[in-house]
Amino acid sequence: MFKTIANAFRDKEIRKRILLTLLMLAIFRLGAYIPIPGLDVAALNAENSITDGSFFGIIAAINGTFGSQGTIFSLGIMPFINSFIIMQLVTIIVPKLERMSKEGEEGRKKITQITRYVAIALAVVQAFGFVMSWGDNFTGLFGTGVANKWLSRIMTVIILTAGSTFVMWLGERITEYGIGNGTSLIIFIGILSGIGSSLINAIQTMAGQSGDTSALMGSVWWFIGFILFVIVLFFFIVYVDMAERRIPVRYAKQVKGNKMYGGQTSNIPMKVNASGVMPIIFASSFLMFPQMIASFWEGSDFYNWYARWLGVNGYIYIPVLCLLILFFSYFYAQIQFNPIEVSKNIQQYGGFIPGIRPGKPTSEYLAKINNRITLFGAIFLAIIALIPSILVAVMPQELGLTNAFSATGLLIVVSVALETNKQMESQIMMKTYKGFLK
């Protein structure tokens, strides 16, 4: 990766793209530290705890820890991600949108525009959820009366929605003029900043224990063990993320005129975790959304029932989360890989899978392989999603290391880093062979 970055900086055009990307990300990080006017941020940070899977935990897994700290970018890119998920589901269900998605570039532009509108609507709803969860932590920007407090809340909703819309715009500009996918890079930098802040806090906590040798040594060993565990998990995620099953395909020789074509052997790469982190986000968002809506009426019977059974520490939260990850893994696999279409393409070009007859047997064979791989990928994602709950139960809470680590966030970081590296390599290769192609 470091060699790829060094080679990228040698090319003027790629260097400009990288610098523009870094500038956009710097603007994003700057907004992550600007507090919302009229909000008691100190009291807010003292009240809100972040655990993976909680109301703010899901936001933190995407935006970094600043999601609960009362900044203008608290919502981050989350509304756009939710909108993208909804549009993917609706496109399959609604025939008009499905036809629009197959209209080429013009159809994709229309769907992208609809996705933006839905993202803004979701930003308003989620901003209202944030404001309600923040309670009475408003300092009375417009006065201390009831009406003035509600005016402060409405202004906060507008600020949060505008901030989320601006972050969405930054992501699109990075995708268009920079390097990599802008939305993914914004998530990437937000998660890394949250991990860095929590690790610094843990080190400061250990420094404060210098007077108690026993407590200090215990914290140091926990800290070292935590770092080693994260490193091992990092390599495990990279290994699974890059793992793939290659289905061999042979092409029969064909004589056209005086030339012979075909006779080659290729393969169909089927990734073990082709859906990436999306099933976890799908499942977590599915469980989070009712709780977010119920938080508008905190203390109601439905809120108490949902928090008891399906909240982050609920009795059936973990099994339901695992089942939803399994369901969305298979759902997303069906969207990404169509065995019937792949089988038709293989047959059209005179290819076949050794030992499998062309046509329906080939599609059935590919579907069988895809289902098996998807099952393994779903189990892997379920383990990743459950790791934070295990760490919370095992590790001491005073260090705050459980807040520094989100398995979902680490999976996102690895996926984004690998994808960005691939894109830089592709652009470098295009520049290298430009003269040859001319």
CSV table of C-alpha atoms in Angstrom, one decimal, residues 53-312:
chain,number,residue,atom,x,y,z
A,53,GLY,CA,-25.5,-1.4,18.9
A,54,SER,CA,-27.1,1.4,21.0
A,55,PHE,CA,-28.7,4.5,19.6
A,56,PHE,CA,-25.5,6.4,19.5
A,57,GLY,CA,-23.4,3.3,19.1
A,58,ILE,CA,-24.8,2.7,15.6
A,59,ILE,CA,-24.1,6.3,14.7
A,60,ALA,CA,-20.6,6.0,16.2
A,61,ALA,CA,-19.9,2.8,14.1
A,62,ILE,CA,-20.4,5.0,11.0
A,63,ASN,CA,-19.5,8.5,12.0
A,64,GLY,CA,-17.0,8.1,14.8
A,65,THR,CA,-17.6,9.1,18.5
A,66,PHE,CA,-18.5,12.7,17.7
A,67,GLY,CA,-22.0,11.4,16.7
A,68,SER,CA,-23.2,12.0,20.2
A,69,GLN,CA,-21.2,15.1,21.1
A,70,GLY,CA,-23.5,17.8,19.8
A,71,THR,CA,-21.6,19.0,16.8
A,72,ILE,CA,-23.0,20.2,13.5
A,73,PHE,CA,-22.0,17.0,11.8
A,74,SER,CA,-23.4,14.7,14.4
A,75,LEU,CA,-25.6,12.9,11.9
A,76,GLY,CA,-22.7,12.6,9.5
A,77,ILE,CA,-23.3,10.4,6.4
A,78,MET,CA,-25.8,8.1,8.2
A,79,PRO,CA,-29.0,9.5,6.6
A,80,PHE,CA,-27.5,9.0,3.1
A,81,ILE,CA,-26.5,5.4,3.9
A,82,ASN,CA,-30.0,4.6,5.2
A,83,SER,CA,-31.5,6.3,2.1
A,84,PHE,CA,-29.2,4.2,-0.1
A,85,ILE,CA,-30.3,1.0,1.7
A,86,ILE,CA,-34.0,1.9,1.3
A,87,MET,CA,-33.6,2.7,-2.3
A,88,GLN,CA,-31.9,-0.6,-3.0
A,89,LEU,CA,-34.8,-2.4,-1.4
A,90,VAL,CA,-37.5,-0.3,-3.1
A,91,THR,CA,-35.9,-0.6,-6.5
A,92,ILE,CA,-36.4,-4.3,-6.4
A,93,ILE,CA,-40.0,-4.0,-5.2
A,94,VAL,CA,-41.3,-1.1,-7.4
A,95,PRO,CA,-41.3,-1.9,-11.1
A,96,LYS,CA,-41.0,1.7,-12.2
A,97,LEU,CA,-37.8,2.2,-10.2
A,98,GLU,CA,-36.5,-1.1,-11.5
A,99,ARG,CA,-37.0,0.0,-15.1
A,100,MET,CA,-35.4,3.3,-14.2
A,101,SER,CA,-32.3,1.5,-12.9
A,102,LYS,CA,-31.9,-0.3,-16.2
A,103,GLU,CA,-32.1,2.9,-18.3
A,104,GLY,CA,-28.3,3.5,-18.1
A,105,GLU,CA,-26.6,6.7,-16.9
A,106,GLU,CA,-29.8,8.8,-17.1
A,107,GLY,CA,-31.8,6.3,-15.0
A,108,ARG,CA,-29.0,6.1,-12.4
A,109,LYS,CA,-29.0,10.0,-12.2
A,110,LYS,CA,-32.7,10.0,-11.5
A,111,ILE,CA,-32.4,7.3,-8.8
A,112,THR,CA,-29.4,9.2,-7.2
A,113,GLN,CA,-31.5,12.4,-7.1
A,114,ILE,CA,-34.4,10.5,-5.4
A,115,THR,CA,-31.9,9.0,-2.9
A,116,ARG,CA,-30.7,12.5,-2.0
A,117,TYR,CA,-34.3,13.7,-1.3
A,118,VAL,CA,-35.0,10.6,0.9
A,119,ALA,CA,-31.7,11.2,2.7
A,120,ILE,CA,-32.7,14.8,3.6
A,121,ALA,CA,-36.1,13.5,4.9
A,122,LEU,CA,-34.4,10.9,7.0
A,123,ALA,CA,-31.9,13.5,8.3
A,124,VAL,CA,-34.9,15.5,9.6
A,125,VAL,CA,-36.3,12.4,11.4
A,126,GLN,CA,-33.0,11.4,12.8
A,127,ALA,CA,-32.1,15.0,13.9
A,128,PHE,CA,-35.4,15.1,15.7
A,129,GLY,CA,-34.5,11.8,17.4
A,130,PHE,CA,-31.2,13.3,18.5
A,131,VAL,CA,-32.8,16.4,19.8
A,132,MET,CA,-35.3,14.4,21.9
A,133,SER,CA,-32.6,12.2,23.2
A,134,TRP,CA,-30.6,15.2,24.3
A,135,GLY,CA,-33.4,16.2,26.6
A,136,ASP,CA,-33.0,19.5,28.4
A,137,ASN,CA,-29.4,20.1,27.6
A,138,PHE,CA,-30.1,23.4,25.8
A,139,THR,CA,-28.7,26.5,27.3
A,140,GLY,CA,-31.5,28.8,26.3
A,141,LEU,CA,-30.2,30.4,23.1
A,142,PHE,CA,-33.6,32.0,22.5
A,143,GLY,CA,-34.6,32.3,26.2
A,144,THR,CA,-35.6,29.9,29.0
A,145,GLY,CA,-39.3,29.7,28.3
A,146,VAL,CA,-41.0,26.5,27.0
A,147,ALA,CA,-41.7,28.1,23.6
A,148,ASN,CA,-38.1,29.3,23.3
A,149,LYS,CA,-36.7,25.9,24.2
A,150,TRP,CA,-38.7,24.4,21.4
A,151,LEU,CA,-37.4,27.1,19.1
A,152,SER,CA,-33.9,26.0,20.0
A,153,ARG,CA,-34.8,22.4,19.3
A,154,ILE,CA,-36.2,23.3,15.9
A,155,MET,CA,-33.1,25.3,15.0
A,156,THR,CA,-30.9,22.4,16.1
A,157,VAL,CA,-32.9,20.1,13.8
A,158,ILE,CA,-32.3,22.5,10.9
A,159,ILE,CA,-28.5,22.7,11.7
A,160,LEU,CA,-28.2,18.9,11.9
A,161,THR,CA,-30.0,18.4,8.7
A,162,ALA,CA,-27.9,21.0,6.9
A,163,GLY,CA,-24.7,19.5,8.3
A,164,SER,CA,-25.7,16.0,7.1
A,165,THR,CA,-26.6,17.4,3.6
A,166,PHE,CA,-23.2,19.1,3.4
A,167,VAL,CA,-21.4,15.9,4.4
A,168,MET,CA,-23.4,14.1,1.6
A,169,TRP,CA,-22.3,16.8,-0.8
A,170,LEU,CA,-18.6,16.4,0.3
A,171,GLY,CA,-18.8,12.7,-0.3
A,172,GLU,CA,-20.1,13.2,-3.8
A,173,ARG,CA,-17.4,15.7,-4.6
A,174,ILE,CA,-14.7,13.3,-3.4
A,175,THR,CA,-16.1,10.5,-5.5
A,176,GLU,CA,-16.2,12.8,-8.6
A,177,TYR,CA,-12.9,14.7,-8.3
A,178,GLY,CA,-10.9,12.8,-5.7
A,179,ILE,CA,-9.7,9.3,-5.0
A,180,GLY,CA,-11.9,6.4,-3.9
A,181,ASN,CA,-15.6,6.5,-2.9
A,182,GLY,CA,-16.3,9.7,-1.0
A,183,THR,CA,-19.0,8.2,1.3
A,184,SER,CA,-16.7,5.3,2.3
A,185,LEU,CA,-13.8,7.6,3.0
A,186,ILE,CA,-15.9,9.8,5.2
A,187,ILE,CA,-16.9,6.8,7.2
A,188,PHE,CA,-13.3,5.6,7.3
A,189,ILE,CA,-11.9,8.9,8.7
A,190,GLY,CA,-14.7,9.2,11.2
A,191,ILE,CA,-14.1,5.8,12.6
A,192,LEU,CA,-10.3,6.2,12.8
A,193,SER,CA,-10.7,9.5,14.7
A,194,GLY,CA,-13.0,7.9,17.2
A,195,ILE,CA,-10.6,5.0,17.8
A,196,GLY,CA,-7.7,7.4,18.2
A,197,SER,CA,-9.5,9.6,20.7
A,198,SER,CA,-10.5,6.6,22.9
A,199,LEU,CA,-7.0,5.2,22.9
A,200,ILE,CA,-5.6,8.6,24.1
A,201,ASN,CA,-8.2,8.7,26.9
A,202,ALA,CA,-7.3,5.2,27.9
A,203,ILE,CA,-3.6,6.2,28.1
A,204,GLN,CA,-4.5,9.2,30.2
A,205,THR,CA,-6.5,7.0,32.5
A,206,MET,CA,-3.5,4.7,33.0
A,207,ALA,CA,-1.3,7.8,33.7
A,208,GLY,CA,-3.7,8.8,36.4
A,209,GLN,CA,-3.2,5.4,38.1
A,210,SER,CA,0.5,5.9,38.6
A,211,GLY,CA,0.0,6.1,42.4
A,212,ASP,CA,-1.6,2.6,42.5
A,213,THR,CA,1.0,0.1,41.1
A,214,SER,CA,-1.4,-2.9,41.2
A,215,ALA,CA,-4.2,-1.1,39.3
A,216,LEU,CA,-1.7,0.4,36.8
A,217,MET,CA,-0.2,-3.0,36.0
A,218,GLY,CA,-3.6,-4.5,35.6
A,219,SER,CA,-4.6,-1.7,33.2
A,220,VAL,CA,-1.4,-2.0,31.2
A,221,TRP,CA,-1.8,-5.7,30.7
A,222,TRP,CA,-5.5,-5.2,29.6
A,223,PHE,CA,-4.3,-2.5,27.2
A,224,ILE,CA,-1.6,-4.7,25.7
A,225,GLY,CA,-4.0,-7.6,25.4
A,226,PHE,CA,-6.6,-5.4,23.8
A,227,ILE,CA,-4.1,-4.1,21.1
A,228,LEU,CA,-2.9,-7.6,20.3
A,229,PHE,CA,-6.5,-8.8,20.0
A,230,VAL,CA,-7.3,-6.0,17.6
A,231,ILE,CA,-4.2,-6.8,15.5
A,232,VAL,CA,-5.2,-10.5,15.3
A,233,LEU,CA,-8.8,-9.5,14.4
A,234,PHE,CA,-7.5,-7.1,11.8
A,235,PHE,CA,-5.6,-9.9,10.0
A,236,PHE,CA,-8.6,-12.2,10.3
A,237,ILE,CA,-10.8,-9.6,8.7
A,238,VAL,CA,-8.3,-8.9,5.9
A,239,TYR,CA,-8.0,-12.7,5.3
A,240,VAL,CA,-11.8,-13.2,5.0
A,241,ASP,CA,-12.3,-10.0,3.1
A,242,MET,CA,-9.8,-11.1,0.4
A,243,ALA,CA,-10.9,-14.7,0.3
A,244,GLU,CA,-12.7,-15.9,-2.7
A,245,ARG,CA,-13.9,-19.1,-4.4
A,246,ARG,CA,-12.8,-19.3,-8.0
A,247,ILE,CA,-15.1,-21.3,-10.3
A,248,PRO,CA,-13.1,-22.5,-13.4
A,249,VAL,CA,-14.6,-21.8,-16.8
A,250,ARG,CA,-13.4,-23.3,-20.1
A,251,TYR,CA,-14.2,-21.9,-23.5
A,252,ALA,CA,-14.5,-24.2,-26.5
A,253,LYS,CA,-12.4,-23.5,-29.6
A,254,GLN,CA,-14.3,-21.8,-32.4
A,255,VAL,CA,-13.2,-21.3,-36.0
A,256,LYS,CA,-14.3,-18.0,-37.6
A,257,GLY,CA,-13.0,-17.4,-41.1
A,258,ASN,CA,-9.3,-18.2,-41.1
A,259,LYS,CA,-8.8,-17.6,-37.3
A,260,MET,CA,-9.4,-19.8,-34.3
A,261,TYR,CA,-10.9,-18.3,-31.1
A,262,GLY,CA,-11.5,-19.7,-27.6
A,263,GLY,CA,-9.7,-22.7,-26.1
A,264,GLN,CA,-8.9,-20.6,-23.0
A,265,THR,CA,-9.5,-21.2,-19.3
A,266,SER,CA,-10.9,-18.5,-17.1
A,267,ASN,CA,-12.6,-18.3,-13.7
A,268,ILE,CA,-15.5,-16.7,-11.9
A,269,PRO,CA,-14.3,-15.1,-8.6
A,270,MET,CA,-16.9,-15.4,-5.9
A,271,LYS,CA,-15.9,-13.5,-2.7
A,272,VAL,CA,-16.7,-15.0,0.7
A,273,ASN,CA,-17.8,-11.7,2.1
A,274,ALA,CA,-19.0,-10.0,-1.1
A,275,SER,CA,-21.6,-8.0,0.7
A,276,GLY,CA,-19.0,-6.4,3.0
A,277,VAL,CA,-20.4,-4.7,6.1
A,278,MET,CA,-23.8,-3.9,4.6
A,279,PRO,CA,-25.7,-6.8,6.3
A,280,ILE,CA,-24.5,-5.6,9.7
A,281,ILE,CA,-25.6,-2.1,8.9
A,282,PHE,CA,-28.9,-3.3,7.6
A,283,ALA,CA,-29.6,-5.5,10.7
A,284,SER,CA,-28.4,-2.8,13.2
A,285,SER,CA,-30.4,-0.1,11.5
A,286,PHE,CA,-33.5,-2.4,11.4
A,287,LEU,CA,-33.3,-2.9,15.2
A,288,MET,CA,-32.3,0.7,15.9
A,289,PHE,CA,-35.0,2.5,14.0
A,290,PRO,CA,-38.0,1.5,16.2
A,291,GLN,CA,-36.0,2.4,19.3
A,292,MET,CA,-35.2,5.8,17.8
A,293,ILE,CA,-38.9,6.4,17.1
A,294,ALA,CA,-39.9,5.1,20.5
A,295,SER,CA,-37.4,7.5,22.2
A,296,PHE,CA,-39.6,10.4,21.2
A,297,TRP,CA,-42.0,9.1,23.9
A,298,GLU,CA,-39.4,7.8,26.4
A,299,GLY,CA,-41.0,6.1,29.3
A,300,SER,CA,-44.0,4.8,27.3
A,301,ASP,CA,-44.9,1.1,27.5
A,302,PHE,CA,-43.7,0.4,24.0
A,303,TYR,CA,-40.3,2.0,24.7
A,304,ASN,CA,-39.8,0.0,27.9
A,305,TRP,CA,-40.9,-3.2,26.2
A,306,TYR,CA,-38.6,-2.7,23.2
A,307,ALA,CA,-35.6,-1.6,25.4
A,308,ARG,CA,-36.2,-4.7,27.6
A,309,TRP,CA,-36.4,-7.3,24.8
A,310,LEU,CA,-34.8,-5.8,21.7
A,311,GLY,CA,-32.6,-3.0,23.0
A,312,VAL,CA,-28.8,-3.4,22.9
